[in-house]
Tab-separated table of C-alpha atoms in Angstrom:
chain	number	residue	atom	x	y	z
A	1	ALA	CA	62.920	41.162	-3.297
A	2	SER	CA	64.877	42.734	-0.429
A	3	CYS	CA	63.778	43.477	3.080
A	4	SER	CA	65.394	44.977	6.205
A	5	CYS	CA	65.658	43.151	9.489
A	6	ASN	CA	66.670	45.595	12.306
A	7	LEU	CA	68.106	43.766	15.300
A	8	THR	CA	69.378	45.303	18.535
A	9	HIS	CA	72.982	44.475	19.475
A	10	HIS	CA	72.947	41.952	22.263
A	11	ASN	CA	75.647	39.908	24.018
A	12	TYR	CA	74.666	36.722	25.743
A	13	GLU	CA	77.069	34.696	27.885
A	14	ALA	CA	76.609	31.147	29.038
A	15	ASN	CA	78.592	28.013	29.802
A	16	ASN	CA	78.658	25.136	27.388
A	17	GLU	CA	78.500	21.470	28.412
A	18	ASP	CA	82.259	21.494	29.107
A	19	GLY	CA	81.903	24.432	31.455
A	20	ASP	CA	83.555	26.912	29.077
A	21	GLN	CA	82.100	30.391	28.781
A	22	VAL	CA	80.503	31.114	25.414
A	23	THR	CA	79.539	34.546	24.167
A	24	GLN	CA	76.832	34.960	21.508
A	25	GLU	CA	76.627	38.340	19.792
A	26	TRP	CA	73.688	39.717	17.715
A	27	ILE	CA	74.454	42.596	15.377
A	28	ASN	CA	72.146	44.932	13.488
A	29	GLY	CA	72.028	44.285	9.788
A	30	THR	CA	70.070	44.312	6.564
A	31	TYR	CA	69.293	41.021	4.902
A	32	THR	CA	68.029	40.162	1.418
A	33	CYS	CA	64.914	37.876	1.220
A	34	ILE	CA	64.714	35.751	-1.945
A	35	THR	CA	61.496	34.128	-3.335
A	36	VAL	CA	62.226	30.810	-5.017
A	37	GLU	CA	60.435	30.639	-8.392
A	38	LYS	CA	58.674	27.281	-8.913
A	39	PRO	CA	55.938	25.750	-11.060
A	40	ASP	CA	52.637	24.657	-9.476
A	41	LEU	CA	50.417	22.100	-11.195
A	42	MET	CA	46.736	22.075	-10.236
A	43	ILE	CA	44.151	19.617	-11.599
A	44	ASN	CA	40.372	19.814	-12.062
A	45	ASN	CA	38.115	17.172	-13.549
A	46	SER	CA	34.541	16.315	-14.559
A	47	VAL	CA	32.748	12.980	-14.932
A	48	SER	CA	30.434	11.983	-17.788
A	49	PHE	CA	28.263	8.850	-18.089
A	50	ARG	CA	27.272	6.957	-21.212
A	51	ASN	CA	26.211	3.393	-22.017
A	52	ASN	CA	26.933	2.014	-18.533
A	53	SER	CA	30.420	3.560	-18.424
A	54	PHE	CA	32.027	6.695	-17.007
A	55	THR	CA	34.757	8.940	-18.412
A	56	ILE	CA	37.043	11.282	-16.490
A	57	ASN	CA	37.774	14.569	-18.286
A	58	TYR	CA	40.555	16.666	-16.730
A	59	THR	CA	42.367	19.987	-16.953
A	60	VAL	CA	45.927	20.462	-15.618
A	61	SER	CA	47.017	24.072	-15.146
A	62	ASN	CA	50.373	25.567	-14.199
A	63	ILE	CA	49.501	28.276	-11.689
A	64	GLY	CA	53.166	28.670	-10.661
A	65	THR	CA	55.698	31.257	-11.793
A	66	VAL	CA	58.048	29.196	-13.961
A	67	ARG	CA	57.721	26.513	-16.603
A	68	ALA	CA	56.714	22.980	-15.572
A	69	ASN	CA	58.443	20.262	-17.513
A	70	ALA	CA	56.501	17.335	-18.964
A	71	SER	CA	54.975	15.057	-16.334
A	72	THR	CA	52.535	12.168	-15.909
A	73	ILE	CA	48.808	12.268	-15.084
A	74	CYS	CA	47.366	9.146	-13.427
A	75	LYS	CA	43.915	7.709	-12.777
A	76	TYR	CA	43.285	5.473	-9.748
A	77	ILE	CA	40.090	3.492	-9.054
A	78	ASP	CA	39.673	2.407	-5.444
A	79	LYS	CA	43.414	3.190	-4.998
A	80	GLU	CA	44.429	0.912	-7.875
A	81	HIS	CA	46.366	2.515	-10.740
A	82	LYS	CA	44.333	2.196	-13.958
A	83	GLU	CA	45.775	4.563	-16.549
A	84	SER	CA	48.535	7.151	-17.179
A	85	GLN	CA	48.764	9.985	-19.690
A	86	ILE	CA	51.525	12.490	-20.503
A	87	CYS	CA	51.109	16.129	-19.596
A	88	PRO	CA	53.265	18.301	-21.884
A	89	THR	CA	55.498	21.165	-20.763
A	90	LEU	CA	53.376	23.989	-19.377
A	91	ASP	CA	54.414	27.617	-19.100
A	92	PRO	CA	52.977	29.722	-16.272
A	93	GLY	CA	49.227	30.214	-16.853
A	94	GLU	CA	49.098	27.458	-19.483
A	95	SER	CA	46.688	24.450	-19.260
A	96	HIS	CA	46.390	21.012	-20.767
A	97	LYS	CA	43.045	19.213	-21.227
A	98	GLY	CA	42.496	15.510	-21.739
A	99	ALA	CA	40.234	12.542	-21.060
A	100	PHE	CA	40.943	9.048	-19.774
A	101	GLU	CA	39.521	5.955	-21.390
A	102	PRO	CA	35.914	5.044	-20.351
A	103	GLU	CA	35.528	2.650	-17.439
A	104	PRO	CA	32.647	0.189	-16.868
A	105	CYS	CA	29.964	1.571	-14.546
A	106	PRO	CA	27.507	-1.176	-13.592
A	107	CYS	CA	24.165	0.220	-12.438
A	108	GLY	CA	24.156	0.909	-8.719
A	109	SER	CA	27.948	0.562	-8.243
A	110	THR	CA	30.071	3.137	-6.376
A	111	TYR	CA	33.778	3.872	-6.975
A	112	ASN	CA	36.422	6.127	-5.421
A	113	VAL	CA	38.297	7.598	-8.391
A	114	SER	CA	41.388	9.805	-7.930
A	115	VAL	CA	43.052	11.804	-10.714
A	116	CYS	CA	46.549	13.146	-10.029
A	117	ALA	CA	48.876	15.507	-11.878
A	118	ASP	CA	52.616	14.777	-11.606
A	119	CYS	CA	51.808	11.387	-10.112
A	120	ASP	CA	55.493	10.393	-10.378
A	121	ASN	CA	56.411	13.498	-8.324
A	122	VAL	CA	59.148	14.661	-10.700
A	123	ILE	CA	58.171	18.347	-10.625
A	124	ASN	CA	59.417	20.416	-7.708
A	125	GLU	CA	56.355	22.560	-7.074
A	126	SER	CA	55.543	25.462	-4.797
A	127	ASP	CA	52.394	23.629	-3.612
A	128	GLU	CA	52.237	19.833	-3.657
A	129	THR	CA	48.756	19.602	-2.085
A	130	ASN	CA	46.667	20.473	-5.138
A	131	ASN	CA	47.819	17.724	-7.474
A	132	CYS	CA	44.960	15.232	-6.880
A	133	VAL	CA	41.168	15.258	-7.044
A	134	LEU	CA	38.990	12.539	-5.451
A	135	ASN	CA	35.645	11.625	-7.046
A	136	ILE	CA	32.943	9.472	-5.462
A	137	ILE	CA	31.276	8.025	-8.559
A	138	GLU	CA	27.813	6.510	-8.176
A	139	CYS	CA	26.822	4.694	-11.342
A	140	PRO	CA	23.352	5.812	-12.475
A	141	ALA	CA	20.342	3.880	-11.175
A	142	THR	CA	16.652	4.563	-10.652
A	143	LYS	CA	16.481	5.127	-6.901
A	144	VAL	CA	13.009	4.745	-5.406
A	145	GLY	CA	11.275	4.163	-2.112
A	146	ILE	CA	9.428	0.841	-1.732
A	147	ARG	CA	6.991	-0.049	1.032
A	148	ALA	CA	4.626	-2.962	1.632
A	149	ASP	CA	1.879	-2.923	4.270
A	150	GLY	CA	0.083	-6.155	5.115
A	151	ILE	CA	-2.968	-6.452	7.300
A	152	ALA	CA	-0.725	-7.277	10.286
A	153	GLY	CA	1.660	-4.352	9.760
A	154	THR	CA	4.472	-3.005	7.613
A	155	ILE	CA	6.431	-5.799	5.886
A	156	PHE	CA	9.233	-3.499	4.695
A	157	ASP	CA	9.865	0.190	4.075
A	158	VAL	CA	13.051	1.300	2.280
A	159	SER	CA	14.208	4.558	0.690
A	160	GLY	CA	16.707	5.152	-2.113
A	161	TYR	CA	16.628	1.569	-3.381
A	162	SER	CA	18.536	1.204	-6.678
A	163	ILE	CA	16.647	-0.257	-9.621
A	164	CYS	CA	18.660	-0.930	-12.770
A	165	PRO	CA	17.394	-1.145	-16.356
A	166	GLY	CA	16.429	-4.605	-17.549
A	167	THR	CA	13.912	-7.271	-16.594
A	168	VAL	CA	13.215	-9.595	-13.694
A	169	THR	CA	11.520	-12.988	-13.820
A	170	GLU	CA	9.154	-14.334	-11.153
A	171	ASP	CA	6.832	-17.347	-11.439
A	172	TRP	CA	7.874	-17.638	-15.117
A	173	TYR	CA	6.687	-14.103	-15.891
A	174	THR	CA	9.167	-11.456	-17.064
A	175	ILE	CA	8.602	-7.895	-15.834
A	176	ASN	CA	10.323	-4.612	-16.645
A	177	ASN	CA	12.525	-3.646	-13.683
A	178	GLU	CA	11.579	0.030	-13.839
A	179	THR	CA	7.900	-0.511	-13.015
A	180	ALA	CA	5.986	-0.542	-9.742
A	181	MET	CA	5.764	-4.341	-9.821
A	182	GLY	CA	9.300	-4.859	-11.119
A	183	ALA	CA	10.817	-2.820	-8.287
A	184	LEU	CA	8.806	-4.795	-5.743
A	185	VAL	CA	9.845	-8.164	-7.169
A	186	ILE	CA	13.540	-7.182	-7.292
A	187	PHE	CA	13.514	-6.064	-3.663
A	188	CYS	CA	11.699	-9.201	-2.492
A	189	GLN	CA	14.033	-11.513	-4.414
A	190	ASN	CA	17.133	-9.739	-3.065
A	191	ASN	CA	15.879	-9.902	0.519
A	192	GLY	CA	14.363	-13.380	0.736
A	193	ILE	CA	10.739	-12.218	0.878
A	194	ASP	CA	8.125	-14.438	-0.750
A	195	VAL	CA	6.281	-12.902	-3.698
A	196	LYS	CA	3.780	-14.568	-6.033
A	197	ILE	CA	2.506	-13.394	-9.424
A	198	ILE	CA	-0.078	-14.852	-11.794
A	199	MET	CA	-1.197	-13.853	-15.283
A	200	THR	CA	-4.775	-12.697	-15.904
A	201	ASP	CA	-6.628	-11.342	-18.911
A	202	LEU	CA	-5.576	-7.868	-17.750
A	203	GLY	CA	-1.899	-8.767	-17.342
A	204	GLU	CA	0.410	-9.642	-14.448
A	205	TYR	CA	-1.354	-9.740	-11.091
A	206	LEU	CA	0.276	-9.684	-7.655
A	207	VAL	CA	-1.210	-12.390	-5.444
A	208	GLN	CA	1.010	-12.295	-2.371
A	209	ILE	CA	3.849	-10.533	-0.562
A	210	GLY	CA	5.173	-12.473	2.404
A	211	ASN	CA	3.209	-15.397	3.835
A	212	ASP	CA	0.264	-14.001	5.809
A	213	PRO	CA	-2.935	-15.694	4.535
A	214	ALA	CA	-4.885	-12.542	5.417
A	215	ASP	CA	-2.990	-10.692	2.671
A	216	ASN	CA	-3.435	-13.293	-0.052
A	217	ASN	CA	-5.128	-11.897	-3.173
A	218	ASN	CA	-5.753	-8.539	-1.490
A	219	TRP	CA	-2.968	-6.327	-2.864
A	220	MET	CA	-3.207	-2.864	-4.423
A	221	TYR	CA	-0.523	-0.258	-5.083
A	222	ALA	CA	0.090	3.470	-5.393
A	223	VAL	CA	2.933	5.570	-6.780
A	224	ASN	CA	3.543	8.876	-5.021
A	225	GLU	CA	0.301	8.351	-3.082
A	226	GLU	CA	-1.885	8.022	-6.175
A	227	ALA	CA	-3.491	4.738	-7.220
A	228	PRO	CA	-2.912	4.426	-11.002
A	229	PRO	CA	-5.579	2.954	-13.321
A	230	VAL	CA	-3.105	0.400	-14.747
A	231	GLY	CA	-1.484	-2.766	-13.453
A	232	GLY	CA	1.751	-2.567	-11.494
A	233	ALA	CA	3.729	-4.233	-14.296
A	234	GLN	CA	2.602	-1.484	-16.689
A	235	LYS	CA	3.228	1.504	-14.392
A	236	PRO	CA	6.660	3.099	-15.117
A	237	ILE	CA	8.628	4.531	-12.214
A	238	ALA	CA	11.243	7.288	-12.167
A	239	TYR	CA	14.041	8.465	-9.895
A	240	GLY	CA	12.646	9.555	-6.510
A	241	ASP	CA	9.251	7.860	-6.863
A	242	ARG	CA	7.608	6.254	-3.825
A	243	VAL	CA	6.040	2.848	-4.552
A	244	HIS	CA	3.527	1.590	-1.991
A	245	TRP	CA	1.923	-1.870	-2.053
A	246	TYR	CA	-0.811	-2.483	0.518
A	247	ASN	CA	-3.660	-4.775	1.507
A	248	TYR	CA	-6.739	-3.014	0.137
A	249	LYS	CA	-8.583	-3.627	3.410
A	250	LEU	CA	-6.300	-1.046	5.014
A	251	ASN	CA	-8.155	1.607	2.981
A	252	TYR	CA	-5.195	3.656	1.802
A	253	TYR	CA	-5.750	6.496	-0.687
A	254	ALA	CA	-9.554	6.393	-0.455
A	255	VAL	CA	-12.106	8.986	0.631
A	256	LEU	CA	-13.422	7.198	3.696
A	257	THR	CA	-16.680	7.881	5.509
A	258	SER	CA	-17.628	6.634	8.955
A	259	LEU	CA	-20.822	7.210	10.976
A	260	ASP	CA	-21.300	7.787	14.685
A	261	LYS	CA	-24.140	5.208	14.647
A	262	THR	CA	-25.733	2.738	12.291
A	263	GLU	CA	-29.389	3.173	13.345
A	264	LEU	CA	-31.594	6.157	13.984
A	265	LEU	CA	-35.272	7.007	14.317
A	266	VAL	CA	-37.106	8.985	11.673
A	267	GLY	CA	-36.026	12.627	12.010
A	268	GLY	CA	-32.906	11.743	13.977
A	269	ASN	CA	-29.357	13.033	13.420
A	270	LEU	CA	-26.226	11.318	12.141
A	271	THR	CA	-22.633	12.574	12.108
A	272	ALA	CA	-20.414	11.492	9.231
A	273	THR	CA	-16.617	11.775	9.467
A	274	VAL	CA	-14.676	11.938	6.193
A	275	THR	CA	-10.959	11.107	6.124
A	276	TRP	CA	-8.052	10.381	3.790
A	277	LYS	CA	-5.313	7.869	4.646
A	278	ASN	CA	-1.775	7.917	3.281
A	279	MET	CA	1.600	6.610	4.481
A	280	SER	CA	1.925	9.340	7.092
A	281	GLY	CA	-1.448	8.640	8.722
A	282	THR	CA	-5.176	9.384	8.552
A	283	HIS	CA	-6.234	12.984	7.919
A	284	PRO	CA	-9.670	14.706	8.162
A	285	LEU	CA	-11.020	16.095	4.888
A	286	GLY	CA	-12.688	19.474	5.141
A	287	GLY	CA	-14.875	20.673	2.281
A	288	ALA	CA	-16.043	17.183	1.256
A	289	SER	CA	-19.656	16.743	0.123
A	290	VAL	CA	-21.671	14.031	1.918
A	291	TYR	CA	-24.434	12.103	0.142
A	292	VAL	CA	-27.124	9.582	1.171
A	293	GLY	CA	-28.392	7.173	-1.478
A	294	ALA	CA	-30.613	4.104	-1.691
A	295	LEU	CA	-28.554	0.987	-1.137
A	296	ARG	CA	-28.158	-1.460	-3.996
A	297	PRO	CA	-26.012	-4.618	-4.347
A	298	TRP	CA	-23.294	-2.589	-6.138
A	299	GLY	CA	-23.363	0.220	-3.585
A	300	PRO	CA	-25.302	3.410	-2.968
A	301	GLU	CA	-27.200	5.014	-5.802
A	302	THR	CA	-26.406	8.617	-6.667
A	303	GLY	CA	-27.531	10.221	-3.466
A	304	THR	CA	-29.036	13.300	-1.917
A	305	HIS	CA	-26.549	15.933	-0.794
A	306	VAL	CA	-26.965	16.280	2.974
A	307	GLY	CA	-24.048	18.567	3.878
A	308	THR	CA	-20.372	19.520	3.637
A	309	THR	CA	-17.649	18.632	6.123
A	310	GLY	CA	-15.964	21.253	8.252
A	311	ALA	CA	-12.249	21.562	8.952
A	312	ASP	CA	-12.472	18.610	11.364
A	313	GLY	CA	-13.869	16.397	8.604
A	314	THR	CA	-17.336	16.008	10.171
A	315	CYS	CA	-20.847	16.710	8.880
A	316	THR	CA	-24.047	16.303	10.957
A	317	PHE	CA	-27.353	15.801	9.126
A	318	SER	CA	-30.897	14.572	9.821
A	319	TRP	CA	-32.781	11.826	7.971
A	320	SER	CA	-36.486	10.955	7.904
A	321	ASP	CA	-36.975	8.257	5.250
A	322	PRO	CA	-37.279	4.746	6.725
A	323	GLY	CA	-35.125	1.983	5.304
A	324	GLU	CA	-31.484	1.061	4.799
A	325	TRP	CA	-29.292	3.728	3.176
A	326	GLY	CA	-25.763	4.132	1.946
A	327	VAL	CA	-23.501	7.093	2.759
A	328	TYR	CA	-20.511	8.322	0.764
A	329	ALA	CA	-18.449	11.488	0.318
A	330	VAL	CA	-16.886	13.286	-2.621
A	331	ASP	CA	-13.744	15.332	-2.032
A	332	PRO	CA	-12.685	17.997	-4.587
A	333	VAL	CA	-9.051	16.825	-4.429
A	334	HIS	CA	-9.152	13.073	-3.762
A	335	GLY	CA	-12.356	12.141	-5.570
A	336	SER	CA	-15.338	9.962	-4.658
A	337	GLY	CA	-15.693	7.249	-2.045
A	338	ARG	CA	-19.001	5.990	-3.439
A	339	TYR	CA	-17.779	2.490	-4.294
A	340	ASN	CA	-15.551	1.871	-1.286
A	341	MET	CA	-15.855	-1.602	0.203
A	342	PRO	CA	-17.428	-2.344	2.591
A	343	PHE	CA	-20.280	0.092	2.004
A	344	VAL	CA	-21.102	2.538	4.795
A	345	THR	CA	-24.780	2.140	5.701
A	346	PHE	CA	-27.378	3.081	8.277
A	347	THR	CA	-30.953	2.050	8.996
A	348	CYS	CA	-33.680	4.607	9.593
A	349	ARG	CA	-36.483	3.134	11.728
A	350	THR	CA	-39.984	4.208	12.765
A	351	GLU	CA	-39.607	2.761	16.235
A	352	GLY	CA	-42.337	4.064	18.578
A	353	MET	CA	-44.553	5.202	15.693
A	354	PRO	CA	-47.315	3.630	13.585
A	355	ASP	CA	-46.947	3.314	9.830
A	356	LEU	CA	-50.105	2.867	7.698
A	357	VAL	CA	-49.819	1.446	4.198
A	358	ILE	CA	-52.712	0.782	1.797
A	359	ASN	CA	-53.181	-1.807	-0.937
A	360	LYS	CA	-56.174	-2.005	-3.288
A	361	THR	CA	-57.841	-4.047	-6.017
A	362	VAL	CA	-60.429	-2.924	-8.598
A	363	THR	CA	-63.385	-5.007	-9.900
A	364	PHE	CA	-65.800	-4.225	-12.762
A	365	SER	CA	-69.522	-5.136	-13.135
A	366	ASP	CA	-72.408	-3.707	-15.198
A	367	SER	CA	-70.407	-0.646	-16.332
A	368	THR	CA	-69.304	0.170	-12.774
A	369	PHE	CA	-66.075	-0.309	-10.866
A	370	THR	CA	-65.528	-1.064	-7.231
A	371	VAL	CA	-62.340	-0.355	-5.227
A	372	ASN	CA	-61.517	-2.897	-2.567
A	373	TYR	CA	-58.762	-1.896	-0.123
A	374	THR	CA	-56.715	-3.069	2.824
A	375	VAL	CA	-55.080	-0.701	5.323
A	376	THR	CA	-52.232	-2.242	7.346
A	377	ASN	CA	-50.223	-0.795	10.221
A	378	ILE	CA	-46.625	-1.896	9.562
A	379	GLY	CA	-45.286	0.241	12.413
A	380	ILE	CA	-44.662	-1.051	15.937
A	381	ALA	CA	-47.079	1.273	17.781
A	382	ARG	CA	-50.890	1.462	17.683
A	383	ALA	CA	-52.453	3.674	15.041
A	384	ASN	CA	-55.509	5.519	16.297
A	385	GLU	CA	-58.733	5.590	14.300
A	386	SER	CA	-58.391	7.453	11.008
A	387	THR	CA	-60.164	8.128	7.739
A	388	THR	CA	-59.703	6.428	4.362
A	389	CYS	CA	-60.689	8.501	1.340
A	390	LYS	CA	-61.516	7.769	-2.301
A	391	TYR	CA	-60.815	10.357	-4.996
A	392	VAL	CA	-61.976	10.195	-8.612
A	393	ASP	CA	-60.101	12.466	-10.966
A	394	GLY	CA	-58.843	14.384	-7.962
A	395	VAL	CA	-62.345	14.898	-6.532
A	396	LEU	CA	-63.163	13.467	-3.106
A	397	LYS	CA	-65.998	10.965	-3.560
A	398	GLU	CA	-66.175	8.928	-0.373
A	399	THR	CA	-64.677	8.523	3.096
A	400	GLN	CA	-64.671	5.569	5.476
A	401	SER	CA	-63.330	5.071	8.996
């Protein structure tokens, strides 16, 4: 292509280093601008994974304006030359596709892999900056979060921990790596943390993490903040899961109920607070149903519904039946807290009031019966004089003071 450069005539005089006068003259003129035609090789690539190996697939294109002679394509791993392949002659707009040999990709490893066109630099190109592509290759692994909370505090809390396929052995028991228990054991072994497992009729059982006696034989677990109904060695985990092992006395992932007092008089009020605890803290549960049931050795019986919690997680109710009672809540999302240990209880007393109870025996003689009775005040205040009545078939027959 041609172009015009219009310059004004100009004379410039100066002395050179020898003191002689030098005249420089600029003259108007028209000049021809020439574009040099060159090839330009550009490379793109993709990475595929299979059977613990990776393969680099590439495309070399000539985006220049003239033919590119044959050249060499190279693969480098962590700056070390690993393989070369020939790129044939490419006309403008023409491409060549190929693939390098697979390379081992151990689970959890990371490599810097560069692929370069014209790696011997034998092609004079219009742009030499687009010949190489850098890949950060992370070999596939199951990356999970793992946390353990003992009674004294958090033992460890990690995110993005790589778990590879296979098995791990602890205390002579072999566990699948990609399970809630397997991930825990791998992390503890790799970081010098004590872990102990035994075998029970139900399978592998985690006895201890660390060395705090208060945690011994007290471990439970959750995956993504849900406590599964299977053992940790049977619970599969997937990429991005959050595995949480915790001392069960910390009351994670349970519908918890607490009371503002543990004793009240007949007809008095109690306030129950219902909460849910996860790794981010303890949260009030609104809309949970609160129940009061007779207390048995295994916990409260199915109880009487006494109210529903508000947005602050509280419910105030009155109670008039003397005795010891259990309280629990049922949340529509997180389920029931009926069998939480320890049980939440209160005692309803008749303090300041009498309490009359009657016992009787019946005797028979000459075709008649006689009712003998005893009235006892089991309260702690005097009972004034009252009347005791006898009914036969619902009909009042006799009264006594």
